[in-house]
CSV table of N, CA, C and O in Angstrom, one decimal:
chain,number,residue,atom,x,y,z
K,1351,MET,N,2.3,22.8,22.9
K,1351,MET,CA,1.4,23.5,22.2
K,1351,MET,C,1.7,24.9,22.1
K,1351,MET,O,1.7,25.4,21.0
K,1352,LEU,N,2.1,25.5,23.3
K,1352,LEU,CA,2.5,26.9,23.2
K,1352,LEU,C,3.7,27.2,22.3
K,1352,LEU,O,3.7,28.1,21.5
K,1353,ASN,N,4.6,26.2,22.4
K,1353,ASN,CA,5.8,26.3,21.6
K,1353,ASN,C,5.5,26.3,20.0
K,1353,ASN,O,6.0,27.1,19.2
K,1354,LEU,N,4.6,25.4,19.7
K,1354,LEU,CA,4.1,25.3,18.2
K,1354,LEU,C,3.5,26.7,17.9
K,1354,LEU,O,3.7,27.2,16.7
K,1355,LEU,N,2.5,27.3,18.7
K,1355,LEU,CA,1.9,28.4,18.4
K,1355,LEU,C,2.9,29.5,18.2
K,1355,LEU,O,2.9,30.5,17.3
K,1356,TYR,N,3.9,29.6,19.0
K,1356,TYR,CA,5.0,30.6,18.9
K,1356,TYR,C,5.7,30.5,17.7
K,1356,TYR,O,6.1,31.5,17.0
K,1357,LYS,N,6.1,29.3,17.3
K,1357,LYS,CA,6.8,29.1,16.1
K,1357,LYS,C,5.9,29.5,14.9
K,1357,LYS,O,6.5,30.2,13.9
K,1358,ILE,N,4.7,29.2,14.8
K,1358,ILE,CA,3.8,29.8,13.8
K,1358,ILE,C,3.7,31.1,13.8
K,1358,ILE,O,3.8,31.8,12.7
K,1359,TYR,N,3.7,31.8,15.0
K,1359,TYR,CA,3.6,33.3,15.0
K,1359,TYR,C,4.7,34.0,14.7
K,1359,TYR,O,4.6,34.9,13.8
K,1360,THR,N,5.9,33.4,14.9
K,1360,THR,CA,7.2,34.1,14.5
K,1360,THR,C,7.7,33.6,13.2
K,1360,THR,O,8.7,34.1,12.7
K,1361,ASP,N,6.8,32.9,12.4
K,1361,ASP,CA,7.2,32.4,11.0
K,1361,ASP,C,8.4,31.5,11.1
K,1361,ASP,O,9.1,31.5,10.2
K,1362,ASN,N,8.5,30.7,12.2
K,1362,ASN,CA,9.6,29.7,12.2
K,1362,ASN,C,9.2,28.3,12.2
K,1362,ASN,O,9.9,27.5,12.4
K,1363,TYR,N,7.9,28.2,11.8
K,1363,TYR,CA,7.4,26.8,11.7
K,1363,TYR,C,7.7,26.2,10.3
K,1363,TYR,O,7.3,26.8,9.3
K,1364,ASP,N,8.4,25.2,10.2
K,1364,ASP,CA,8.8,24.7,9.0
K,1364,ASP,C,8.0,23.4,8.7
K,1364,ASP,O,8.0,22.4,9.3
K,1365,VAL,N,7.0,23.6,7.4
K,1365,VAL,CA,6.2,22.6,7.1
K,1365,VAL,C,6.9,21.6,6.2
K,1365,VAL,O,6.1,20.7,5.7
K,1366,THR,N,8.1,21.7,5.7
K,1366,THR,CA,8.8,20.9,4.9
K,1366,THR,C,8.9,19.5,5.4
K,1366,THR,O,9.4,19.4,6.5
K,1367,PRO,N,8.3,18.6,4.6
K,1367,PRO,CA,8.6,17.1,5.2
K,1367,PRO,C,9.9,16.7,5.2
K,1367,PRO,O,10.8,17.1,4.3
K,1368,LYS,N,10.3,16.1,6.2
K,1368,LYS,CA,11.7,15.6,6.3
K,1368,LYS,C,11.9,14.2,5.6
K,1368,LYS,O,10.9,13.3,5.7
K,1369,ARG,N,12.9,14.0,4.9
K,1369,ARG,CA,13.2,12.8,4.1
K,1369,ARG,C,13.7,11.6,5.0
K,1369,ARG,O,14.6,12.0,5.8
K,1370,ASN,N,13.2,10.5,4.8
K,1370,ASN,CA,13.7,9.3,5.5
K,1370,ASN,C,14.9,8.8,4.6
K,1370,ASN,O,15.1,9.3,3.4
K,1371,LYS,N,15.5,7.7,5.1
K,1371,LYS,CA,16.7,7.3,4.5
K,1371,LYS,C,16.2,6.7,3.0
K,1371,LYS,O,17.1,6.9,2.0
K,1372,LYS,N,15.2,6.0,2.9
K,1372,LYS,CA,14.7,5.5,1.6
K,1372,LYS,C,14.4,6.6,0.5
K,1372,LYS,O,15.0,6.5,-0.6
K,1373,GLN,N,13.9,7.6,1.1
K,1373,GLN,CA,13.6,8.8,0.2
K,1373,GLN,C,14.8,9.5,-0.3
K,1373,GLN,O,14.9,9.8,-1.5
K,1374,GLN,N,15.7,9.6,0.7
K,1374,GLN,CA,17.0,10.2,0.3
K,1374,GLN,C,17.8,9.4,-0.8
K,1374,GLN,O,18.3,10.0,-1.7
K,1375,GLU,N,17.8,8.1,-0.7
K,1375,GLU,CA,18.3,7.2,-1.6
K,1375,GLU,C,17.7,7.5,-3.0
K,1375,GLU,O,18.4,7.5,-4.0
K,1376,LEU,N,16.4,7.5,-3.0
K,1376,LEU,CA,15.8,7.6,-4.3
K,1376,LEU,C,16.0,9.1,-4.9
K,1376,LEU,O,16.3,9.1,-6.1
K,1377,TYR,N,16.1,9.9,-4.1
K,1377,TYR,CA,16.4,11.4,-4.6
K,1377,TYR,C,17.9,11.4,-5.2
K,1377,TYR,O,18.1,11.8,-6.4
K,1378,GLU,N,18.8,10.6,-4.5
K,1378,GLU,CA,20.1,10.7,-5.1
K,1378,GLU,C,20.2,9.8,-6.4
K,1378,GLU,O,20.9,10.2,-7.3
K,1379,LYS,N,19.4,8.7,-6.5
K,1379,LYS,CA,19.3,8.1,-7.8
K,1379,LYS,C,18.7,8.9,-8.9
K,1379,LYS,O,19.3,9.0,-10.0
K,1380,LEU,N,17.7,9.7,-8.5
K,1380,LEU,CA,17.0,10.6,-9.5
K,1380,LEU,C,18.0,11.6,-10.0
K,1380,LEU,O,18.1,11.9,-11.1
K,1381,TYR,N,18.8,12.2,-9.0
K,1381,TYR,CA,19.7,13.2,-9.4
K,1381,TYR,C,20.7,12.6,-10.4
K,1381,TYR,O,21.3,13.3,-11.3
K,1382,ALA,N,21.2,11.5,-10.1
K,1382,ALA,CA,22.2,10.9,-10.9
K,1382,ALA,C,21.7,10.7,-12.4
K,1382,ALA,O,22.4,10.9,-13.3
K,1383,GLU,N,20.4,10.3,-12.5
K,1383,GLU,CA,19.7,10.1,-13.8
K,1383,GLU,C,19.6,11.5,-14.4
K,1383,GLU,O,19.9,11.5,-15.7
K,1384,TRP,N,19.3,12.5,-13.8
K,1384,TRP,CA,19.1,13.9,-14.4
K,1384,TRP,C,20.5,14.3,-14.9
K,1384,TRP,O,20.6,15.0,-15.8
K,1385,ASP,N,21.5,13.9,-14.2
K,1385,ASP,CA,23.0,14.4,-14.7
K,1385,ASP,C,23.3,13.7,-16.0
K,1385,ASP,O,23.8,14.3,-16.9
K,1386,LYS,N,22.8,12.4,-16.1
K,1386,LYS,CA,23.0,11.9,-17.5
K,1386,LYS,C,22.2,12.5,-18.5
K,1386,LYS,O,22.7,12.8,-19.7
K,1387,VAL,N,20.9,12.8,-18.3
K,1387,VAL,CA,20.1,13.6,-19.3
K,1387,VAL,C,20.8,15.0,-19.6
K,1387,VAL,O,20.7,15.3,-20.7
K,1388,GLN,N,21.2,15.6,-18.6
K,1388,GLN,CA,22.0,16.8,-18.9
K,1388,GLN,C,23.1,16.8,-19.7
K,1388,GLN,O,23.3,17.6,-20.6
K,1389,GLN,N,24.0,15.8,-19.6
K,1389,GLN,CA,25.0,15.7,-20.3
K,1389,GLN,C,24.8,15.4,-21.8
K,1389,GLN,O,25.4,15.8,-22.7
K,1390,MET,N,23.5,14.6,-21.9
K,1390,MET,CA,23.2,14.2,-23.3
K,1390,MET,C,22.4,15.5,-24.1
K,1390,MET,O,22.8,15.7,-25.2
K,1391,PHE,N,21.8,16.1,-23.3
K,1391,PHE,CA,20.8,17.2,-23.9
K,1391,PHE,C,21.2,18.6,-23.7
K,1391,PHE,O,20.7,19.6,-24.4
K,1392,GLY,N,22.0,18.9,-22.6
K,1392,GLY,CA,22.5,20.2,-22.4
K,1392,GLY,C,21.6,20.8,-21.4
K,1392,GLY,O,20.6,20.6,-21.0
K,1393,ASP,N,22.3,22.0,-20.9
K,1393,ASP,CA,21.7,22.9,-19.8
K,1393,ASP,C,20.3,23.6,-20.1
K,1393,ASP,O,19.3,23.6,-19.4
K,1394,GLU,N,20.2,24.1,-21.5
K,1394,GLU,CA,19.1,24.7,-22.0
K,1394,GLU,C,17.7,23.8,-21.8
K,1394,GLU,O,16.7,24.3,-21.5
K,1395,PHE,N,18.0,22.5,-22.3
K,1395,PHE,CA,16.8,21.6,-22.3
K,1395,PHE,C,16.5,21.4,-20.9
K,1395,PHE,O,15.3,21.3,-20.5
K,1396,ILE,N,17.4,21.2,-20.1
K,1396,ILE,CA,17.1,20.7,-18.6
K,1396,ILE,C,16.4,22.0,-17.9
K,1396,ILE,O,15.5,21.8,-17.2
K,1397,ASN,N,17.0,23.1,-18.1
K,1397,ASN,CA,16.3,24.4,-17.6
K,1397,ASN,C,14.9,24.5,-18.0
K,1397,ASN,O,14.1,24.9,-17.2
K,1398,SER,N,14.7,24.2,-19.3
K,1398,SER,CA,13.3,24.4,-19.7
K,1398,SER,C,12.3,23.3,-19.0
K,1398,SER,O,11.2,23.7,-18.7
K,1399,ILE,N,12.8,22.1,-18.9
K,1399,ILE,CA,12.0,21.2,-18.2
K,1399,ILE,C,11.8,21.6,-16.7
K,1399,ILE,O,10.5,21.6,-16.1
K,1400,PHE,N,12.8,22.0,-16.0
K,1400,PHE,CA,12.6,22.5,-14.7
K,1400,PHE,C,11.8,23.6,-14.5
K,1400,PHE,O,11.0,23.8,-13.6
K,1401,ASN,N,11.8,24.5,-15.4
K,1401,ASN,CA,11.0,25.8,-15.5
K,1401,ASN,C,9.4,25.3,-15.4
K,1401,ASN,O,8.5,25.8,-14.7
K,1402,ILE,N,9.2,24.5,-16.5
K,1402,ILE,CA,7.8,24.0,-16.7
K,1402,ILE,C,7.3,23.2,-15.5
K,1402,ILE,O,6.2,23.4,-15.0
K,1403,GLN,N,8.1,22.3,-15.0
K,1403,GLN,CA,7.9,21.6,-13.8
K,1403,GLN,C,7.5,22.5,-12.6
K,1403,GLN,O,6.7,22.2,-11.8
K,1404,GLY,N,8.5,23.4,-12.4
K,1404,GLY,CA,8.2,24.3,-11.4
K,1404,GLY,C,6.9,25.1,-11.3
K,1404,GLY,O,6.2,25.3,-10.3
K,1405,GLU,N,6.5,25.6,-12.5
K,1405,GLU,CA,5.3,26.2,-12.7
K,1405,GLU,C,4.2,25.3,-12.5
K,1405,GLU,O,3.1,25.7,-11.8
K,1406,LEU,N,4.2,24.0,-12.9
K,1406,LEU,CA,3.1,23.1,-12.7
K,1406,LEU,C,3.1,22.8,-11.2
K,1406,LEU,O,1.9,22.7,-10.6
K,1407,GLU,N,4.2,22.7,-10.5
K,1407,GLU,CA,4.1,22.4,-8.9
K,1407,GLU,C,3.5,23.7,-8.3
K,1407,GLU,O,2.9,23.5,-7.2
K,1408,ASP,N,3.8,24.8,-8.7
K,1408,ASP,CA,3.2,26.1,-8.1
K,1408,ASP,C,1.7,26.0,-8.3
K,1408,ASP,O,0.9,26.2,-7.2
K,1409,TRP,N,1.1,25.8,-9.4
K,1409,TRP,CA,-0.2,25.7,-9.5
K,1409,TRP,C,-0.9,24.5,-8.6
K,1409,TRP,O,-2.0,24.6,-8.1
K,1410,GLN,N,-0.1,23.3,-8.6
K,1410,GLN,CA,-0.6,22.3,-7.8
K,1410,GLN,C,-0.7,22.6,-6.3
K,1410,GLN,O,-1.6,22.3,-5.7
K,1411,SER,N,0.4,23.2,-5.9
K,1411,SER,CA,0.5,23.6,-4.4
K,1411,SER,C,-0.7,24.7,-4.1
K,1411,SER,O,-1.3,24.5,-3.1
K,1412,PHE,N,-0.9,25.5,-5.1
K,1412,PHE,CA,-1.9,26.5,-4.8
K,1412,PHE,C,-3.4,25.7,-4.8
K,1412,PHE,O,-4.2,26.0,-3.9
K,1413,TYR,N,-3.6,24.8,-5.7
K,1413,TYR,CA,-4.7,23.9,-5.6
K,1413,TYR,C,-5.0,23.3,-4.2
K,1413,TYR,O,-6.0,23.3,-3.6
K,1414,TYR,N,-3.9,22.6,-3.8
K,1414,TYR,CA,-3.9,21.9,-2.5
K,1414,TYR,C,-4.3,23.0,-1.3
K,1414,TYR,O,-5.0,22.7,-0.6
K,1415,TYR,N,-3.5,24.1,-1.4
K,1415,TYR,CA,-3.8,25.2,-0.4
K,1415,TYR,C,-5.3,25.5,-0.5
K,1415,TYR,O,-6.0,25.7,0.7
K,1416,ARG,N,-5.9,25.9,-1.6
K,1416,ARG,CA,-7.3,26.3,-1.7
K,1416,ARG,C,-8.2,25.2,-1.2
K,1416,ARG,O,-9.2,25.5,-0.5
K,1417,GLN,N,-7.9,24.0,-1.6
K,1417,GLN,CA,-8.8,22.9,-1.2
K,1417,GLN,C,-8.7,22.7,0.4
K,1417,GLN,O,-9.7,22.5,1.0
K,1418,GLY,N,-7.5,22.9,0.9
K,1418,GLY,CA,-7.3,22.8,2.3
K,1418,GLY,C,-8.1,23.9,3.1
K,1418,GLY,O,-8.7,23.7,4.2
K,1419,PHE,N,-8.0,25.1,2.5
K,1419,PHE,CA,-8.7,26.2,3.1
K,1419,PHE,C,-10.2,26.1,3.0
K,1419,PHE,O,-10.9,26.4,4.0
K,1420,ARG,N,-10.7,25.6,1.9
K,1420,ARG,CA,-12.1,25.3,1.9
K,1420,ARG,C,-12.5,24.2,2.9
K,1420,ARG,O,-13.6,24.4,3.4
K,1421,LEU,N,-11.8,23.2,3.0
K,1421,LEU,CA,-12.0,22.1,4.1
K,1421,LEU,C,-12.1,22.8,5.5
K,1421,LEU,O,-13.0,22.5,6.3
K,1422,GLY,N,-11.1,23.5,5.7
K,1422,GLY,CA,-11.1,24.1,7.0
K,1422,GLY,C,-12.3,25.1,7.3
K,1422,GLY,O,-12.9,25.0,8.4
K,1423,ALA,N,-12.8,25.7,6.3
K,1423,ALA,CA,-13.9,26.7,6.3
K,1423,ALA,C,-15.1,25.9,6.5
K,1423,ALA,O,-16.0,26.2,7.3
K,1424,GLN,N,-15.2,24.7,5.8
K,1424,GLN,CA,-16.4,23.9,6.0
K,1424,GLN,C,-16.4,23.1,7.4
K,1424,GLN,O,-17.5,23.1,8.0
K,1425,LEU,N,-15.3,22.9,8.0
K,1425,LEU,CA,-15.2,22.3,9.3
K,1425,LEU,C,-15.7,23.3,10.3
K,1425,LEU,O,-16.4,23.0,11.2
K,1426,MET,N,-15.2,24.5,10.2
K,1426,MET,CA,-15.5,25.6,11.0
K,1426,MET,C,-17.1,25.9,10.9
K,1426,MET,O,-17.7,26.1,12.1
K,1427,MET,N,-17.7,25.8,9.8
K,1427,MET,CA,-19.0,26.1,9.6
K,1427,MET,C,-19.9,25.0,10.3
K,1427,MET,O,-20.8,25.1,11.0
K,1428,GLU,N,-19.3,23.7,10.2
K,1428,GLU,CA,-20.0,22.6,10.9
K,1428,GLU,C,-19.9,22.7,12.3
K,1428,GLU,O,-21.0,22.5,13.1
K,1429,VAL,N,-18.8,23.2,13.0
K,1429,VAL,CA,-18.7,23.4,14.3
K,1429,VAL,C,-19.5,24.5,14.7
K,1429,VAL,O,-20.3,24.3,15.8
K,1430,PHE,N,-19.6,25.6,14.1
K,1430,PHE,CA,-20.5,26.6,14.5
K,1430,PHE,C,-22.0,26.4,14.4
K,1430,PHE,O,-22.7,26.8,15.3
K,1431,THR,N,-22.4,25.7,13.5
K,1431,THR,CA,-23.8,25.4,13.2
K,1431,THR,C,-24.3,24.3,14.1
K,1431,THR,O,-25.4,24.3,14.7
K,1432,SER,N,-23.5,23.3,14.5
K,1432,SER,CA,-23.9,22.3,15.3
K,1432,SER,C,-23.7,22.8,16.8
K,1432,SER,O,-24.5,22.4,17.6
K,1433,ALA,N,-23.0,23.8,17.1
K,1433,ALA,CA,-22.9,24.4,18.4
K,1433,ALA,C,-24.2,25.2,18.9
K,1433,ALA,O,-24.5,25.4,20.0
K,1434,THR,N,-24.8,25.9,17.8
K,1434,THR,CA,-25.9,26.7,18.1
K,1434,THR,C,-27.2,26.0,18.0
K,1434,THR,O,-28.3,26.4,18.2
K,1435,GLU,N,-27.2,24.7,17.6
K,1435,GLU,CA,-28.6,23.9,17.5
K,1435,GLU,C,-28.8,23.3,18.8
K,1435,GLU,O,-28.1,23.1,19.8
């Protein structure tokens, strides 16, 4: 536990999920398909899609972060109010 706390404190804690073998295979298939789309429609089209997708993922990540923060706050309130009763 101390090691985890130190990693979080020093900002060395990586929350990126690790891909398993199946996930890696699927990503490789997806990249191969994107290469086909890029050859057909060009770089400008692909960049436009990736920019829109990136913005959408940023908003979605913020939503999940905000919901997680709210859940954490609700849990803390539950702990504090039940401890004082």
